[in-house]
Structures are given as structure tokens and as C-alpha cells.
mmCIF file of C-alpha atoms and ligand atoms in Angstrom:
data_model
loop_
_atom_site.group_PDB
_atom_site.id
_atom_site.type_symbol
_atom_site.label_atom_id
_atom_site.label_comp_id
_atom_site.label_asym_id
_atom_site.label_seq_id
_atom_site.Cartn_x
_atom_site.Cartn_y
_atom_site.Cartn_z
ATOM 1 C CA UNK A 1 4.217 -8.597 10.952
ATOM 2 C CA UNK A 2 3.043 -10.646 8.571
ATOM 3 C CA UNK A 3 0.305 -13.199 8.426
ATOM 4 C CA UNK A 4 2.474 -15.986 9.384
ATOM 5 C CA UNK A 5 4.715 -14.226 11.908
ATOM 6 C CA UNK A 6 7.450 -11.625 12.392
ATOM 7 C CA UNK A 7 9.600 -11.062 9.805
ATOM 8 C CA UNK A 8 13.071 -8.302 9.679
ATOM 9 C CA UNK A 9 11.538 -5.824 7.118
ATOM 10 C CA UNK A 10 14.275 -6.293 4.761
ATOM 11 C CA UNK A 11 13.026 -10.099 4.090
ATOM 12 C CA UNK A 12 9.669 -8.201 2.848
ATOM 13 C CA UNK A 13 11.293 -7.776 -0.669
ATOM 14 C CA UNK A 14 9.226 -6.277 -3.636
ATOM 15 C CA UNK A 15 6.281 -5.265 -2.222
ATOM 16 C CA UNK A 16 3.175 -3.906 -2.973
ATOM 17 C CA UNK A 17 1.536 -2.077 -0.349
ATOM 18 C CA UNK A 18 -2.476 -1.665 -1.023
ATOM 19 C CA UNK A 19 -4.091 -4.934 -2.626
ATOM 20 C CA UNK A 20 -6.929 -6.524 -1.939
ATOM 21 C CA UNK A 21 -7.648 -10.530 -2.294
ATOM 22 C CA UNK A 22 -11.319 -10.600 -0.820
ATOM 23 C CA UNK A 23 -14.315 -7.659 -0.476
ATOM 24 C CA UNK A 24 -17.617 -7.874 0.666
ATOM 25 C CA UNK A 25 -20.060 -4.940 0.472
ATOM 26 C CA UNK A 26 -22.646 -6.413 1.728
ATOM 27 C CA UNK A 27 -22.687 -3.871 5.197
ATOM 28 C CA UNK A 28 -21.381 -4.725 9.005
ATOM 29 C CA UNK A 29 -24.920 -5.950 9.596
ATOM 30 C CA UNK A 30 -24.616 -8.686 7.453
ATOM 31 C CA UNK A 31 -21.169 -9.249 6.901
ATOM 32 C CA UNK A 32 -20.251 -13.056 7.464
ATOM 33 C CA UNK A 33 -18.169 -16.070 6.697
ATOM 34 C CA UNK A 34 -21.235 -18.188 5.889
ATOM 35 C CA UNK A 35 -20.784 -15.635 2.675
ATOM 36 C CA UNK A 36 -18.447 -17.458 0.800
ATOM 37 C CA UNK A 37 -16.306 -20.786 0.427
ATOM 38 C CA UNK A 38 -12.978 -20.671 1.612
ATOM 39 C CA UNK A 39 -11.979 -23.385 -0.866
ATOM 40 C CA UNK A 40 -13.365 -21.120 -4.211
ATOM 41 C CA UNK A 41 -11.789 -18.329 -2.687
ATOM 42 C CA UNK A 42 -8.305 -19.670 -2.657
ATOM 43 C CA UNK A 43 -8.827 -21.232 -5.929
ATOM 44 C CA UNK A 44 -10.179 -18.029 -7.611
ATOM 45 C CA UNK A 45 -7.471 -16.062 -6.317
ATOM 46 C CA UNK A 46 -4.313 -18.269 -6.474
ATOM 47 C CA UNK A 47 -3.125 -17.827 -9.437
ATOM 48 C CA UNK A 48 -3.233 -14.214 -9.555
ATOM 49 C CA UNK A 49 -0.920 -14.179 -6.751
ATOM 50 C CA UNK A 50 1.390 -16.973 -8.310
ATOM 51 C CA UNK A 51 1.422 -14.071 -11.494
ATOM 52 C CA UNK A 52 2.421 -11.039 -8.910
ATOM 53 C CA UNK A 53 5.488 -14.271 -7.887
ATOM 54 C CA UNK A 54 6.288 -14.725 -11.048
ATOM 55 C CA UNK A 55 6.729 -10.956 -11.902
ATOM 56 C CA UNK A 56 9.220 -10.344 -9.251
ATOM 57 C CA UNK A 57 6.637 -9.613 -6.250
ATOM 58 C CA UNK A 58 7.255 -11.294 -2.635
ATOM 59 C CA UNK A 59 4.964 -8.849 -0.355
ATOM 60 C CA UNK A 60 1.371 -7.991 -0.996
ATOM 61 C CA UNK A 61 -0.123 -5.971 2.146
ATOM 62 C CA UNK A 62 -4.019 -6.608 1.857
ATOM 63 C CA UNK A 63 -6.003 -3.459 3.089
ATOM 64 C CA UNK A 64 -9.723 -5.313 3.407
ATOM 65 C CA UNK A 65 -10.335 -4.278 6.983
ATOM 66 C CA UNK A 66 -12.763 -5.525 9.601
ATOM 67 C CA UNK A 67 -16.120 -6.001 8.644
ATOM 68 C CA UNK A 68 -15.568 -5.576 4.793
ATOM 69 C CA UNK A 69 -14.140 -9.543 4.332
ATOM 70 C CA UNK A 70 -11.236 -9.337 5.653
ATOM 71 C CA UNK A 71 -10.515 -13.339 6.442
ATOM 72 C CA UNK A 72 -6.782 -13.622 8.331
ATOM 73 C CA UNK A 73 -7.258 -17.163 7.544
ATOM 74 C CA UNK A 74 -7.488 -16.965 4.536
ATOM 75 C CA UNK A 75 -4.373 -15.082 3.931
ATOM 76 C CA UNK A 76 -2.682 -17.651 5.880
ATOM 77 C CA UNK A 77 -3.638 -20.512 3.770
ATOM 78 C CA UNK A 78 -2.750 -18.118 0.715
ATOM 79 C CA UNK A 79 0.524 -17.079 2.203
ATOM 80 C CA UNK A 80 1.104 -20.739 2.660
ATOM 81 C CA UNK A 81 0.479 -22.341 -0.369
ATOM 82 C CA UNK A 82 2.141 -19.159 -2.407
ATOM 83 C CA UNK A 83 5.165 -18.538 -0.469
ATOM 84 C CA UNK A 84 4.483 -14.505 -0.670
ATOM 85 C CA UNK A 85 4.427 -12.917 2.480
ATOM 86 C CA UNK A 86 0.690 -11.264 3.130
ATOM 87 C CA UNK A 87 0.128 -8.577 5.840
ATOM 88 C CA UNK A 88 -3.784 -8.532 7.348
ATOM 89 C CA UNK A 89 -4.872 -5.293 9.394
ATOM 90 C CA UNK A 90 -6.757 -3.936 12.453
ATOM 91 C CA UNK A 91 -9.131 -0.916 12.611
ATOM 92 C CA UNK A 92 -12.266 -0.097 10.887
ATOM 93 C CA UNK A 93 -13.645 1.343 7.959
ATOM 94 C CA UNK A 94 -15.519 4.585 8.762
ATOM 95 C CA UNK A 95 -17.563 5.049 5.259
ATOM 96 C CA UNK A 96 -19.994 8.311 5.540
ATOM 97 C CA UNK A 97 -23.135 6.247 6.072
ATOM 98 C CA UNK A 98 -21.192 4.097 8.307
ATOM 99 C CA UNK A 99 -22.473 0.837 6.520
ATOM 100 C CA UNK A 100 -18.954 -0.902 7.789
ATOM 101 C CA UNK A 101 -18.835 -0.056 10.521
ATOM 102 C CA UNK A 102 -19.968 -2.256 13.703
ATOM 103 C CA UNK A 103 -23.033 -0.406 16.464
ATOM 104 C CA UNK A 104 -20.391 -0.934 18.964
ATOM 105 C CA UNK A 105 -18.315 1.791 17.382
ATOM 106 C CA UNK A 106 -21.095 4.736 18.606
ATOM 107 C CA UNK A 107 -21.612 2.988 22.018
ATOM 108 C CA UNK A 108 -17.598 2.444 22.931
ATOM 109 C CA UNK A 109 -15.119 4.942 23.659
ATOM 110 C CA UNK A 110 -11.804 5.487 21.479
ATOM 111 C CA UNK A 111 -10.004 3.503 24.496
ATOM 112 C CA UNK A 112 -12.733 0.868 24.442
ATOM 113 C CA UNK A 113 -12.224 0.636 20.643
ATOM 114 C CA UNK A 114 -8.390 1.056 20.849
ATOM 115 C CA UNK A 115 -8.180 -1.935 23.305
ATOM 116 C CA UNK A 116 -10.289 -4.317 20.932
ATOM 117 C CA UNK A 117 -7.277 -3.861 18.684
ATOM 118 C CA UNK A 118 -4.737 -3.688 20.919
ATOM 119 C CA UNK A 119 -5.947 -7.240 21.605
ATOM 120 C CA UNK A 120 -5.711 -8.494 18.142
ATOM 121 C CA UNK A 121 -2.426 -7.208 18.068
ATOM 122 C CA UNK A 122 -1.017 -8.843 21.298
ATOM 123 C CA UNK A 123 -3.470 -11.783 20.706
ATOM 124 C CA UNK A 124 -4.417 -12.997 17.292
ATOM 125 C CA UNK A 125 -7.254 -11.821 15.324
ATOM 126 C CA UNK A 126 -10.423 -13.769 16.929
ATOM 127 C CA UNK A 127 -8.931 -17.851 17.062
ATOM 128 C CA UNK A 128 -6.743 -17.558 14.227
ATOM 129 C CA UNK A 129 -3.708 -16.985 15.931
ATOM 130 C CA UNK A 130 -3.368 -13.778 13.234
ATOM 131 C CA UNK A 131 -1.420 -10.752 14.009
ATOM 132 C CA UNK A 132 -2.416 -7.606 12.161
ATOM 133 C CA UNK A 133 0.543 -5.972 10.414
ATOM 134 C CA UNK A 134 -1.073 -1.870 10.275
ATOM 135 C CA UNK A 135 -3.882 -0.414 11.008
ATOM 136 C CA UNK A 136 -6.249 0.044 8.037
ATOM 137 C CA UNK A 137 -8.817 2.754 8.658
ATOM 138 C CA UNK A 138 -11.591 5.220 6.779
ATOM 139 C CA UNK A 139 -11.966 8.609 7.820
ATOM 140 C CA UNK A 140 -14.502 10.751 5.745
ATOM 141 C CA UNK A 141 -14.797 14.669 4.238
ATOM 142 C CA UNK A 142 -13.176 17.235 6.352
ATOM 143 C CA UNK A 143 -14.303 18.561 8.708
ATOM 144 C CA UNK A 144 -13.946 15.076 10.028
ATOM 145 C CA UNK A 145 -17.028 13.468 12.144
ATOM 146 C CA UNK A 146 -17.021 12.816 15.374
ATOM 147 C CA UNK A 147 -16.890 9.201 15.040
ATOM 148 C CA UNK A 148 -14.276 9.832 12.278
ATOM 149 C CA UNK A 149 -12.196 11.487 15.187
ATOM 150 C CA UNK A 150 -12.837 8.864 17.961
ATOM 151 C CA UNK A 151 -11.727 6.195 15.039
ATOM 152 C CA UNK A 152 -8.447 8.881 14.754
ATOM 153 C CA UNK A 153 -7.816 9.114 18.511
ATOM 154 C CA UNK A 154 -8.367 5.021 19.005
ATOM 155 C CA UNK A 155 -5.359 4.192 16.065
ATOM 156 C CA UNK A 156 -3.403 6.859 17.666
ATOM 157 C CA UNK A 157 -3.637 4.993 21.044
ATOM 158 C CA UNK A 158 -3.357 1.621 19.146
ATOM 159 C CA UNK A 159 -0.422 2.914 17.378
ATOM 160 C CA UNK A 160 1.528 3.717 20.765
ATOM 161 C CA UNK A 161 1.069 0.452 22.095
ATOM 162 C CA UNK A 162 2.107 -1.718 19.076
ATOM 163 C CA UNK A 163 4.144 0.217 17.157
ATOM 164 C CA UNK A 164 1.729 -0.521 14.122
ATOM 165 C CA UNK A 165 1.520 2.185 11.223
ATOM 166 C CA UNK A 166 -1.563 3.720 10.752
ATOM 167 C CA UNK A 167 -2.980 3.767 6.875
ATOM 168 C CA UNK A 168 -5.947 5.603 6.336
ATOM 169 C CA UNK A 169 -8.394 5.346 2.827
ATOM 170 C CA UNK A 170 -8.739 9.542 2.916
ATOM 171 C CA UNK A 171 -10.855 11.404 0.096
ATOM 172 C CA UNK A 172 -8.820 14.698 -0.611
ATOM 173 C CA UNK A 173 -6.402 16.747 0.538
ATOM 174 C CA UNK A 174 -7.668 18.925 3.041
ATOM 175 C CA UNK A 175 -8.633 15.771 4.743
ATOM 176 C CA UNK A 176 -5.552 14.094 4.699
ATOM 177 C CA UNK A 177 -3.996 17.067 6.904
ATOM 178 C CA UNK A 178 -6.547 17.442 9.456
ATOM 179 C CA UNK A 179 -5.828 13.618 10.222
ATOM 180 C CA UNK A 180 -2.230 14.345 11.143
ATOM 181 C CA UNK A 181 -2.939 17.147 12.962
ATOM 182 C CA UNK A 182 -5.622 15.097 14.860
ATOM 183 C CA UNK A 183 -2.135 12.269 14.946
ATOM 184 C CA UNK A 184 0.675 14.498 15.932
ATOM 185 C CA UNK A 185 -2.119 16.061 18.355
ATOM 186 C CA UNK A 186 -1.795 12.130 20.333
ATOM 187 C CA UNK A 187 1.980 13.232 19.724
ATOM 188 C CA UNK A 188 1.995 10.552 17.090
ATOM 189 C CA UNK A 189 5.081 11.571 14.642
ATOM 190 C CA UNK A 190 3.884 11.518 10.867
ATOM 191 C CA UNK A 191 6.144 8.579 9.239
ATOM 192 C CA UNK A 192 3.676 6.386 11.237
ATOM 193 C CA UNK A 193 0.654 7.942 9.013
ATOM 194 C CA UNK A 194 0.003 6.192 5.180
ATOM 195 C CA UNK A 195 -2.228 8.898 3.022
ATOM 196 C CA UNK A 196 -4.027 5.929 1.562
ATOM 197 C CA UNK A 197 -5.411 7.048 -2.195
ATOM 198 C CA UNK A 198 -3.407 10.201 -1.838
ATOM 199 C CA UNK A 199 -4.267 10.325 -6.032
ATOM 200 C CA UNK A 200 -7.620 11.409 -5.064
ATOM 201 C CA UNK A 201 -6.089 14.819 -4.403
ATOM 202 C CA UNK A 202 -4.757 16.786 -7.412
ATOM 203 C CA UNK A 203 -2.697 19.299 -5.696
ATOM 204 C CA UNK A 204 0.527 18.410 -5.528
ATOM 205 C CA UNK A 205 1.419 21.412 -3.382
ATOM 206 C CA UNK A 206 -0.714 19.223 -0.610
ATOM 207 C CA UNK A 207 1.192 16.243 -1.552
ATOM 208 C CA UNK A 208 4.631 17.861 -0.892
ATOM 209 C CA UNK A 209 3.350 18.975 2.432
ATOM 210 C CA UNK A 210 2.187 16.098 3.960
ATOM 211 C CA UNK A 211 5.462 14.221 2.715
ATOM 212 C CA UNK A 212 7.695 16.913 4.183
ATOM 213 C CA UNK A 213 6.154 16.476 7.465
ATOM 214 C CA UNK A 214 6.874 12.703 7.470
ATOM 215 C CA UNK A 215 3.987 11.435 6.169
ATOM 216 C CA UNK A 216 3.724 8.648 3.385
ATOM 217 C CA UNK A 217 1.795 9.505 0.455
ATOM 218 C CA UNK A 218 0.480 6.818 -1.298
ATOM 219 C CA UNK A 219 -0.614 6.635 -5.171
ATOM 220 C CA UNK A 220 -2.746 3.695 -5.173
ATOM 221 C CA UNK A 221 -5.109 2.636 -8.138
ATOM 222 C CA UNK A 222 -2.249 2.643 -10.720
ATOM 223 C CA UNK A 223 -3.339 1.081 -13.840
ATOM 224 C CA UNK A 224 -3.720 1.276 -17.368
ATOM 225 C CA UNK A 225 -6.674 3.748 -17.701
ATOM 226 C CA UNK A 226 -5.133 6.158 -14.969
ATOM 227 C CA UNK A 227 -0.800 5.735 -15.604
ATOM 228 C CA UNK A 228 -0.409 9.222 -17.235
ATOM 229 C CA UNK A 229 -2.312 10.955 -14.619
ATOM 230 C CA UNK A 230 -0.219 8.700 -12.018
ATOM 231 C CA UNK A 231 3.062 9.044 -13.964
ATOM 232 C CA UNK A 232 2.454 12.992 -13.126
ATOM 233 C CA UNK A 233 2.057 12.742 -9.393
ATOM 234 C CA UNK A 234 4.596 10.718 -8.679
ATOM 235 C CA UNK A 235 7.313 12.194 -11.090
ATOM 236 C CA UNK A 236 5.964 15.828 -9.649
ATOM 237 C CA UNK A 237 7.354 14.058 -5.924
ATOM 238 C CA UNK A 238 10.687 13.420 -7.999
ATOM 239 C CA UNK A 239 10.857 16.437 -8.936
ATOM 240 C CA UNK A 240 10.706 18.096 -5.621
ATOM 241 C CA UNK A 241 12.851 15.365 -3.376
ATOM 242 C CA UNK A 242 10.094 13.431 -1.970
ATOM 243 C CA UNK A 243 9.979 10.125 -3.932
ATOM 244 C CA UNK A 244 11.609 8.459 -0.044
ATOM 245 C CA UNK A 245 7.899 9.174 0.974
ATOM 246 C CA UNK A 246 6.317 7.556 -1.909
ATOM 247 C CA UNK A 247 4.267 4.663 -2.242
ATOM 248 C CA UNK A 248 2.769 2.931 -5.173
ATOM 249 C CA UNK A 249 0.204 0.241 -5.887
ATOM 250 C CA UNK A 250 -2.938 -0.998 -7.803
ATOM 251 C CA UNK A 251 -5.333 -1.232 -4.782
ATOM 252 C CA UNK A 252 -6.323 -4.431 -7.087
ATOM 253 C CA UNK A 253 -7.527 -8.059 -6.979
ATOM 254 C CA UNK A 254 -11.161 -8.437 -5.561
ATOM 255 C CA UNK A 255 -12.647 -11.485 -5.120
ATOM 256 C CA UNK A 256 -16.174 -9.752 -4.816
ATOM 257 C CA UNK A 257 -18.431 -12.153 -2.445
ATOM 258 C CA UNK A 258 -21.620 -11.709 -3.377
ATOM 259 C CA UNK A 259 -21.562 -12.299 -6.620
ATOM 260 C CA UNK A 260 -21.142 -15.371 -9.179
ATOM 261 C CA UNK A 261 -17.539 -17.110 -8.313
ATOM 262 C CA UNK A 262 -16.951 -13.918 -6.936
ATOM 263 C CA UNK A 263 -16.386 -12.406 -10.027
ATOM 264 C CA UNK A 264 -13.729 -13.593 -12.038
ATOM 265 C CA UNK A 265 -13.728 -11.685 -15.097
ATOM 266 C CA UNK A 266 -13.554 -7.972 -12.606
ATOM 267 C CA UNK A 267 -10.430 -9.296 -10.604
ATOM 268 C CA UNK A 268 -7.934 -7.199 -11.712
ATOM 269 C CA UNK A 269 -4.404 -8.558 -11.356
ATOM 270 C CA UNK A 270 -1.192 -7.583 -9.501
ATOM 271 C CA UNK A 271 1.269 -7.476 -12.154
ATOM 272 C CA UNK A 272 0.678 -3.888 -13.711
ATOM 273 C CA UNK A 273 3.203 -2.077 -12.146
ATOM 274 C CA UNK A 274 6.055 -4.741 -12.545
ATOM 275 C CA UNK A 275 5.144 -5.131 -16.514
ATOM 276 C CA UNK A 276 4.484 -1.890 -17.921
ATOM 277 C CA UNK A 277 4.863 1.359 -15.007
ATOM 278 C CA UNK A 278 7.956 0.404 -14.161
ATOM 279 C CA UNK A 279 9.208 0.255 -17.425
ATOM 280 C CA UNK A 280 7.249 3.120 -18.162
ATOM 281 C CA UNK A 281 8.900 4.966 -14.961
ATOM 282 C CA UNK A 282 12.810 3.918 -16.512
ATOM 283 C CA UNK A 283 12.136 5.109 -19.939
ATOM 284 C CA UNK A 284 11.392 8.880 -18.161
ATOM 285 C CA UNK A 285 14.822 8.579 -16.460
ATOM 286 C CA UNK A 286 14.149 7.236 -12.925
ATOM 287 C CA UNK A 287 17.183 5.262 -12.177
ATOM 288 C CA UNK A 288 17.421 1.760 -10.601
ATOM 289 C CA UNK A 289 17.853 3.418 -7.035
ATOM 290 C CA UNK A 290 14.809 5.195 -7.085
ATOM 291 C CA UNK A 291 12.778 2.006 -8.858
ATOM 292 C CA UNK A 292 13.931 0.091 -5.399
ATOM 293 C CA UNK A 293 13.302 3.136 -3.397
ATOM 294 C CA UNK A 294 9.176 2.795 -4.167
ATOM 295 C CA UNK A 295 8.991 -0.837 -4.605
ATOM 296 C CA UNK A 296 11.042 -1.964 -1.752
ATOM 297 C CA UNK A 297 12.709 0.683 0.557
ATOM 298 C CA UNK A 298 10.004 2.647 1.093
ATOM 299 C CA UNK A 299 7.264 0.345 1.919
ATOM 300 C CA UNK A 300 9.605 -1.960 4.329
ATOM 301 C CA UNK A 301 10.123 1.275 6.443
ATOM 302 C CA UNK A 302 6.796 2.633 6.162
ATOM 303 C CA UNK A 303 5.612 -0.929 7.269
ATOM 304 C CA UNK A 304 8.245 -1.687 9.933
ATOM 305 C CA UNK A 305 6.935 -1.972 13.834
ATOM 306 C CA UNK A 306 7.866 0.810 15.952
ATOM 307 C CA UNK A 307 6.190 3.494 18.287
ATOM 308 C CA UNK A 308 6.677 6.747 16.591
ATOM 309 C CA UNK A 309 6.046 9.589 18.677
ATOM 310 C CA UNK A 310 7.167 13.362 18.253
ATOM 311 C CA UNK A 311 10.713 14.054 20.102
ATOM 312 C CA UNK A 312 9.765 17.125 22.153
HETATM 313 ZN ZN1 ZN B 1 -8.208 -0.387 -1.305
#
């Protein structure tokens, strides 16, 4: 589901499947649209996603959730004028301090929260007519929190009534595996889970796990200062017969409201991966099947609508 509509997931192409075009810190108190110009925005960003075109990229997924600038219109207008397909989310962002996320999260129950995104699923996202494509989430530090868990239990019930894969920003390993036991606890099968920044975990034994359950593990954050250490992971998933639940991207961009034109000289771009990992990937001996595998296979399944539920 993508910004402007359903689309088969074979049309997503190349695709990049954690970037960011728009963050704001600021806190859910204060969050707003009065933040920023639209207009600056779009100009700021536009031609780093005409440079992520131009390098052979049709499908950037943008993981800013609720609360933390995430502007479906936006995306639209970008999607529009760039021709690249953008996917928006639902869910929320459950930091440790819980500066993103809204009061109504400790009043509501996980089916109260659930519903909310249940309706910008069957609805639009507020007026803009905006369908979220996943559901973006933050779960803290195992053991996980009780709101951490009600924020679990409402994606799992979100997840069975849209079909929408569940992507969760996760700190380590341990943590990563007590959220798909809290998932496949809802019944929720494990190809519908995304270990977002599975990189921050240096065990690959933990890696291999999670994959062989089901789950996608994603190495986000790829760029120049961190490519050897992310050249390891990911080759280490090779090496074991788990790169078809591997995802890569540069968690990059950032137009950071807030501050002066938002920042221009920190955006980083989207093109790292296409100019020099890739390459980087082929001169180790990955072949051309297992290039398309991370670039394109994988993230059109992991990102394709369906209710995925353990056969009993
Ligand atoms: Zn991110």
C-alpha cells in the first residue's frame, strides 16, 4: 500500500525499506504541522529522492511514525512529483521516556489503540485520504514495559485485521525475541515481524534465530563509517542460508524540523547502497540473484498485505 494507492508488490521494484524524509524531535506534546513549511520541505528533500531515481531506486518505505513528523501528505506530493513509490505507516513510537508517545496511549486499551489504527488503515490517515503501508513501532529494553506490551498486543490485533506487517525499531537481541514471542503469543506467524536495526545486536547466533523462525532481520544504518561491520552481518546470514530474510537500508535522509532549513548539510542521501555496497557486496562473490534477493525480493514480500497467523 503505498501512499498513492494499492500497488501488486512486484511493481515496488528496487526498494529500500527504512528511510526517512522528515523528523521532528521536538516530543508528542509539541509535535505539529505549524512546525515546518510544506513547500521547503519538498524543496529540501527533492532532489535527494530524484538521486535514489537516478541510481536505480523506485521504492523508499519512510519509517517516521506518528507523532515524530510523519506528514502522509507530504509523501504524497513527493511521490507525485518524483514518480517513486513512498509507503507511510501506523503505530507509535514507544521511546523509554515515552517523549513520542501521545497521553492517550496510558489511558486506552491495546483494542482502543488497535482500533485508532485499524481506522487509518480502512480510512485514510486523518483527511488525507492516506493509507498506511506497515506498522512502524518502538518497543524498549527487555524485559519489555507494560506499555511496550500493550503497544505489542495492539499491532498484533492491527496486524490481523489489515494484513499490515509489523516493523519494530528494537535495541538488542534479547529484545527482539521477546517481541515475537509476545507476536506468535496473538498467534501472529513471524514473516509478519521486521527486526528494525537488527545491527544493534552483534550476535549473529540471535540473528540466525529470529530469521529461522520467519522473522525479517533488518541491517539498517548502512553507510560509509559502518560497511565493514555491516558487510559482516549480512555475509555471516549468507553464510548460514538466511540472506531470503534479509533486509538492507541506510535508515537515511532527515529533514530535521527544528532546525535552520531543516538541516541541509546533515541529510544524508539514499544512494549509498546502490553506488558503493552493492558493488562492494559483488566484489565478495554475492551473485546477481542474491543482489535482487535483498534489494527487491525480499522487501516486496516482507511488505506485501496479508494476515499472517500461525497454522495450528
Ligand atoms: Zn529509522
Amino acid at each position: 500500500m503505498t501512499v498513492k494507492g494499492p500497488v501488486t508488490p512486484s511493481a515496488l521494484g528496487t526498494t529500500l525499506p527504512h528511510e526517512h524524509i522528515m523528523v521532528d524531535f521536538i516530543g508528542a506534546d509539541s509535535v505539529s504541522k505549524d512546525r515546518y513549511d510544506l513547500d521547503s520541505v519538498a524543496t529540501m528533500v527533492k532532489p535527494f529522492l530524484q538521486d535514489f531515481w537516478k541510481s536505480g531506486g523506485q521504492t523508499l518505505i519512510e519509517c517516521t511514525p506518528n507523532y515524530l513528523g510523519r506528514d502522509p501528505a507530504l509523501l504524497k506530493r513527493l511521490s507525485e512529483e518524483t514518480g517513486l513509490n513512498l509507503l507511510t505507516n501506523t503505530g507509535y513510537y514507544g521511546d523509554e521516556k515515552g517523549q513520542f508517545l501521545p497521553n492517550h496511549v496510558y489511558e486506552e486499551s491495546a483494542g482502543q489503540l488497535a482500533a485508532r489504527w485499524i481506522t487509518e488503515w480502512k480510512e485514510g490517515i486523518g483527511d488525507t485520504g492516506v493509507k498506511p503501508g506497515f506498522i512502524k513501532m518502538r518497543v524498549d529494553e527487555s524485559p519489555i514495559s507494560e506499555t511496550g506490551q500493550k503497544l505489542l498486543h495492539a499491532a498484533a490485533q492491527t496486524h490481523k485485521a489489515s494484513g499490515l506487517t509489523i516493523g519494530v525499531h528494537t535495541p538488542d537481541g534479547a529484545t527482539a525475541l521477546e517481541q515475537l514471542e509476545i507476536l506468535q503469543d496473538h498467534g501472529i506467524d513471524p514473516s509478519a515481524f521486521i527486526w528494525i536495526h537488527a545491527q544493534n545486536e552483534d550476535d549473529s547466533k540471535i540473528h540466525q534465530e529470529a530469521a529461522r523462525e520467519g522473522a525479517w532481520v533488518e541491517f539498517d544504518g548502512i553507510g560509509p563509517g559502518s560497511a565493514d561491520y555491516h558487510f559482516k552481518l549480512i555475509n555471516s546470514m549468507r553464510q548460514d542460508g538466511l540472506l531470503d530474510r534479509v533486509l538492507i537500508s541506510h535508515d537515511a535522509g532527515w529533514y530535521r524540523v527544528g532546525q535552520p532549513g531543516g538541516s541541509p548539510g546533515d541529510f544524508d542521501p539514499y544512494t549509498y547502497i546502490f553506488e558503493q555496497f552493492i558493488p562492494r557486496l559483488k566484489r565478495a562473490g554475492f551473485t546477481e540473484e542474491e543482489i535482487d534477493m535483498l534489494v527487491r525480493e525480499n522487501p516486496q514480500k516482507a511488505f506485501t498485505i496479508s494476515v499472517r497467523t500461525i497454522e495450528s
